[in-house]
CSV table of N, CA and C in Angstrom, one decimal:
chain,number,residue,atom,x,y,z
B,1,MET,N,0.8,-1.2,-0.2
B,1,MET,CA,0.1,0.0,0.0
B,1,MET,C,1.0,1.4,0.0
B,2,THR,N,0.6,2.4,-0.9
B,2,THR,CA,1.2,3.5,-0.9
B,2,THR,C,1.0,4.4,0.1
B,3,LYS,N,2.0,4.9,0.9
B,3,LYS,CA,1.7,6.1,2.0
B,3,LYS,C,1.3,7.3,1.2
B,4,LYS,N,0.0,7.6,2.1
B,4,LYS,CA,-0.3,9.2,1.7
B,4,LYS,C,0.7,10.2,2.1
B,5,THR,N,1.2,11.5,1.4
B,5,THR,CA,2.1,12.2,1.5
B,5,THR,C,1.9,13.3,0.8
B,6,THR,N,2.0,14.2,1.5
B,6,THR,CA,1.9,16.1,0.6
B,6,THR,C,2.3,15.5,-0.4
B,7,GLU,N,3.2,15.2,-0.7
B,7,GLU,CA,4.1,15.2,-2.0
B,7,GLU,C,3.4,14.4,-3.0
B,8,LEU,N,2.9,13.6,-2.4
B,8,LEU,CA,2.2,12.4,-3.6
B,8,LEU,C,1.2,13.0,-4.1
B,9,ASP,N,0.4,13.8,-3.2
B,9,ASP,CA,-1.2,14.5,-3.3
B,9,ASP,C,-0.4,15.6,-4.2
B,10,ASN,N,0.7,16.3,-4.0
B,10,ASN,CA,0.8,17.2,-5.3
B,10,ASN,C,1.3,17.1,-6.5
B,11,VAL,N,1.7,15.7,-6.4
B,11,VAL,CA,2.1,15.1,-7.9
B,11,VAL,C,0.6,14.6,-8.7
B,12,LYS,N,-0.3,14.2,-7.5
B,12,LYS,CA,-1.7,13.6,-8.3
B,12,LYS,C,-2.3,15.0,-9.0
B,13,LYS,N,-2.4,15.9,-8.0
B,13,LYS,CA,-2.9,17.4,-8.6
B,13,LYS,C,-2.7,17.8,-9.4
B,14,ALA,N,-1.2,17.9,-9.6
B,14,ALA,CA,-0.4,18.4,-10.8
B,14,ALA,C,-0.8,17.8,-12.3
B,15,THR,N,-0.9,16.4,-11.9
B,15,THR,CA,-1.1,15.6,-13.1
B,15,THR,C,-2.6,15.8,-13.5
B,16,ALA,N,-3.5,15.8,-12.5
B,16,ALA,CA,-4.7,16.0,-13.1
B,16,ALA,C,-5.0,17.3,-13.7
B,17,ILE,N,-4.1,18.4,-13.1
B,17,ILE,CA,-4.6,20.1,-13.7
B,17,ILE,C,-4.0,20.1,-15.0
B,18,MET,N,-2.5,19.0,-15.3
B,18,MET,CA,-2.2,19.2,-16.7
B,18,MET,C,-3.4,18.6,-17.6
B,19,PHE,N,-3.6,17.3,-17.3
B,19,PHE,CA,-4.9,16.9,-18.5
B,19,PHE,C,-6.2,17.6,-18.3
B,20,ALA,N,-6.4,18.4,-17.3
B,20,ALA,CA,-7.7,19.4,-17.3
B,20,ALA,C,-7.2,20.6,-18.5
B,21,ALA,N,-5.9,20.7,-18.2
B,21,ALA,CA,-5.5,22.1,-19.3
B,21,ALA,C,-5.7,21.4,-20.7
B,22,LEU,N,-4.9,20.0,-21.0
B,22,LEU,CA,-5.0,19.6,-22.1
B,22,LEU,C,-6.5,19.6,-22.6
B,23,VAL,N,-7.5,19.2,-22.2
B,23,VAL,CA,-8.7,18.9,-22.5
B,23,VAL,C,-9.3,20.3,-22.6
B,24,LYS,N,-9.1,21.3,-22.1
B,24,LYS,CA,-9.5,22.6,-22.3
B,24,LYS,C,-9.1,23.1,-23.6
B,25,SER,N,-7.6,22.8,-23.4
B,25,SER,CA,-7.0,23.4,-25.1
B,25,SER,C,-7.4,22.9,-26.3
B,26,LEU,N,-7.8,21.7,-26.2
B,26,LEU,CA,-8.5,20.7,-27.7
B,26,LEU,C,-9.6,21.0,-27.6
B,27,GLU,N,-10.6,21.3,-26.4
B,27,GLU,CA,-12.5,21.6,-26.4
B,27,GLU,C,-12.1,22.7,-27.3
B,28,ASP,N,-11.0,24.0,-26.9
B,28,ASP,CA,-11.4,24.9,-28.3
B,28,ASP,C,-11.1,24.8,-29.2
B,29,THR,N,-10.5,23.9,-29.9
B,29,THR,CA,-10.3,23.6,-31.3
B,29,THR,C,-11.2,22.3,-31.7
B,30,ALA,N,-11.5,22.1,-31.0
B,30,ALA,CA,-12.5,20.5,-31.1
B,30,ALA,C,-13.9,20.6,-30.1
B,31,PRO,N,-15.0,21.4,-30.1
B,31,PRO,CA,-16.0,21.4,-29.1
B,31,PRO,C,-16.6,20.1,-29.3
B,32,GLY,N,-16.9,19.7,-27.9
B,32,GLY,CA,-17.7,18.2,-27.4
B,32,GLY,C,-16.7,17.5,-27.1
B,33,LEU,N,-15.2,17.9,-27.2
B,33,LEU,CA,-14.2,17.0,-27.3
B,33,LEU,C,-14.0,16.2,-25.6
B,34,ASN,N,-14.5,17.4,-24.3
B,34,ASN,CA,-14.4,17.0,-23.0
B,34,ASN,C,-15.4,16.2,-22.8
B,35,GLU,N,-16.6,16.0,-23.2
B,35,GLU,CA,-17.6,15.0,-22.9
B,35,GLU,C,-17.3,13.8,-23.1
B,36,GLY,N,-16.6,13.4,-24.5
B,36,GLY,CA,-16.2,12.1,-24.6
B,36,GLY,C,-14.7,11.8,-23.8
B,37,PHE,N,-14.0,12.7,-23.5
B,37,PHE,CA,-12.7,12.4,-22.2
B,37,PHE,C,-13.5,12.1,-21.2
B,38,VAL,N,-14.4,12.9,-20.6
B,38,VAL,CA,-15.3,12.6,-19.2
B,38,VAL,C,-15.7,11.1,-19.5
B,39,VAL,N,-16.3,10.7,-20.3
B,39,VAL,CA,-16.8,9.4,-20.6
B,39,VAL,C,-15.7,8.4,-20.5
B,40,ASN,N,-14.6,8.5,-20.9
B,40,ASN,CA,-13.4,7.8,-21.2
B,40,ASN,C,-12.9,7.7,-19.4
B,41,LEU,N,-12.8,8.8,-18.7
B,41,LEU,CA,-12.6,8.8,-17.6
B,41,LEU,C,-13.6,7.8,-16.5
B,42,ASP,N,-14.5,8.2,-16.6
B,42,ASP,CA,-15.5,7.3,-16.0
B,42,ASP,C,-15.3,5.7,-16.2
B,43,THR,N,-15.0,5.3,-17.3
B,43,THR,CA,-15.0,4.2,-17.8
B,43,THR,C,-13.6,3.5,-17.2
B,44,ALA,N,-12.6,4.4,-17.2
B,44,ALA,CA,-11.2,4.0,-16.6
B,44,ALA,C,-11.5,4.0,-15.1
B,45,TYR,N,-12.1,4.8,-14.6
B,45,TYR,CA,-12.4,4.9,-12.9
B,45,TYR,C,-13.1,3.4,-12.6
B,46,THR,N,-14.2,3.0,-13.3
B,46,THR,CA,-14.9,1.9,-13.2
B,46,THR,C,-13.9,0.5,-13.4
B,47,LYS,N,-13.2,0.6,-14.5
B,47,LYS,CA,-12.0,-0.7,-14.7
B,47,LYS,C,-11.2,-0.6,-13.3
B,48,ILE,N,-10.6,0.4,-12.9
B,48,ILE,CA,-9.7,0.3,-12.1
B,48,ILE,C,-10.5,0.2,-10.5
B,49,ARG,N,-11.5,0.7,-10.1
B,49,ARG,CA,-12.2,0.3,-9.0
B,49,ARG,C,-12.3,-1.3,-9.2
B,50,GLU,N,-12.9,-1.8,-10.1
B,50,GLU,CA,-13.1,-3.3,-10.3
B,50,GLU,C,-12.2,-4.0,-10.3
B,51,ASP,N,-10.8,-3.8,-11.0
B,51,ASP,CA,-9.6,-4.5,-11.0
B,51,ASP,C,-8.7,-4.5,-9.9
B,52,SER,N,-8.5,-3.5,-9.5
B,52,SER,CA,-7.5,-3.2,-8.4
B,52,SER,C,-7.5,-2.3,-7.2
B,53,ASP,N,-8.8,-1.5,-7.5
B,53,ASP,CA,-9.1,-0.5,-6.5
B,53,ASP,C,-7.7,0.4,-5.7
B,54,ASP,N,-7.2,0.7,-7.0
B,54,ASP,CA,-5.8,1.5,-6.8
B,54,ASP,C,-6.3,3.1,-6.4
B,55,LEU,N,-6.7,3.3,-5.0
B,55,LEU,CA,-6.7,4.7,-4.3
B,55,LEU,C,-6.0,5.9,-5.1
B,56,ASN,N,-5.0,5.8,-5.5
B,56,ASN,CA,-4.3,6.9,-6.1
B,56,ASN,C,-4.6,7.0,-7.1
B,57,ALA,N,-4.7,6.0,-8.1
B,57,ALA,CA,-5.3,6.3,-9.6
B,57,ALA,C,-6.5,6.6,-9.5
B,58,LEU,N,-7.3,6.4,-8.6
B,58,LEU,CA,-9.1,6.4,-8.7
B,58,LEU,C,-8.9,7.9,-8.3
B,59,GLU,N,-8.1,8.6,-7.4
B,59,GLU,CA,-8.0,9.7,-6.8
B,59,GLU,C,-7.7,10.6,-7.9
B,60,THR,N,-6.6,10.3,-8.8
B,60,THR,CA,-5.9,11.3,-9.9
B,60,THR,C,-7.3,11.2,-11.1
B,61,ILE,N,-7.8,10.2,-11.3
B,61,ILE,CA,-9.0,10.1,-12.2
B,61,ILE,C,-10.2,11.2,-11.7
B,62,SER,N,-10.6,11.0,-10.4
B,62,SER,CA,-11.6,11.8,-10.1
B,62,SER,C,-11.2,13.1,-9.9
B,63,TRP,N,-9.9,13.7,-9.8
B,63,TRP,CA,-9.9,14.9,-9.4
B,63,TRP,C,-9.6,15.7,-10.8
B,64,THR,N,-9.0,14.7,-12.2
B,64,THR,CA,-9.4,15.2,-13.4
B,64,THR,C,-10.5,15.6,-13.8
B,65,ARG,N,-11.7,14.8,-13.4
B,65,ARG,CA,-13.0,14.7,-13.9
B,65,ARG,C,-13.7,16.2,-13.2
B,66,SER,N,-13.2,16.4,-12.0
B,66,SER,CA,-13.8,17.3,-11.4
B,66,SER,C,-13.3,18.6,-11.8
B,67,MET,N,-11.7,18.9,-11.8
B,67,MET,CA,-11.5,20.1,-12.7
B,67,MET,C,-12.2,20.3,-13.9
B,68,ILE,N,-12.4,19.2,-15.0
B,68,ILE,CA,-12.9,19.6,-16.4
B,68,ILE,C,-14.4,19.8,-16.0
B,69,THR,N,-14.8,19.0,-15.3
B,69,THR,CA,-16.7,19.4,-15.0
B,69,THR,C,-17.0,20.5,-14.2
B,70,GLY,N,-16.2,20.6,-13.1
B,70,GLY,CA,-16.6,21.4,-12.0
B,70,GLY,C,-17.5,20.7,-11.2
B,71,PHE,N,-18.0,19.5,-11.3
B,71,PHE,CA,-18.5,18.4,-10.0
B,71,PHE,C,-17.9,17.7,-9.4
B,72,ASP,N,-18.2,17.8,-8.2
B,72,ASP,CA,-17.4,16.6,-7.3
B,72,ASP,C,-18.9,16.1,-6.2
B,73,ILE,N,-18.5,14.6,-5.6
B,73,ILE,CA,-19.7,14.3,-5.0
B,73,ILE,C,-19.6,15.5,-3.9
B,74,VAL,N,-18.8,15.6,-2.8
B,74,VAL,CA,-18.7,16.5,-1.6
B,74,VAL,C,-19.2,17.9,-1.9
B,75,SER,N,-18.8,18.7,-3.0
B,75,SER,CA,-19.0,20.4,-3.3
B,75,SER,C,-20.1,20.3,-4.0
B,76,GLY,N,-20.5,19.2,-4.5
B,76,GLY,CA,-21.5,19.5,-5.6
B,76,GLY,C,-21.1,20.3,-7.1
B,77,GLN,N,-21.8,20.9,-7.9
B,77,GLN,CA,-21.3,21.5,-9.2
B,77,GLN,C,-20.6,22.8,-8.6
B,78,THR,N,-19.9,23.1,-8.8
B,78,THR,CA,-19.2,24.4,-8.9
B,78,THR,C,-18.5,24.7,-10.6
B,79,LYS,N,-17.5,25.8,-10.5
B,79,LYS,CA,-17.0,26.0,-12.0
B,79,LYS,C,-15.8,25.1,-12.2
B,80,PRO,N,-15.7,24.6,-13.3
B,80,PRO,CA,-14.5,23.9,-13.7
B,80,PRO,C,-13.3,24.8,-13.3
B,81,PHE,N,-12.3,24.1,-13.3
B,81,PHE,CA,-10.8,24.7,-12.8
B,81,PHE,C,-10.4,25.9,-13.5
B,82,PHE,N,-10.7,25.7,-15.0
B,82,PHE,CA,-10.1,26.8,-16.0
B,82,PHE,C,-11.1,27.5,-16.4
B,83,ASP,N,-12.4,27.8,-15.9
B,83,ASP,CA,-13.4,28.5,-16.1
B,83,ASP,C,-13.4,29.6,-15.2
């Protein structure tokens, strides 16, 4: 089991931000792309949860999804990270 650390959380957050930035940039040239990306994130989340329950991977996927959509289960709907 991976030990939870501030450094690990920072890496996961930075990873989520980089993917959210990439999706935002691509959405500007290919409208609708982020919806497909979020569907793929949901599929990946389900597969990882079923296959390994890797909490670090699940958290990174969840943070990325939240940054793109502005929604998370705790806070509800807010603004996406780049809006």
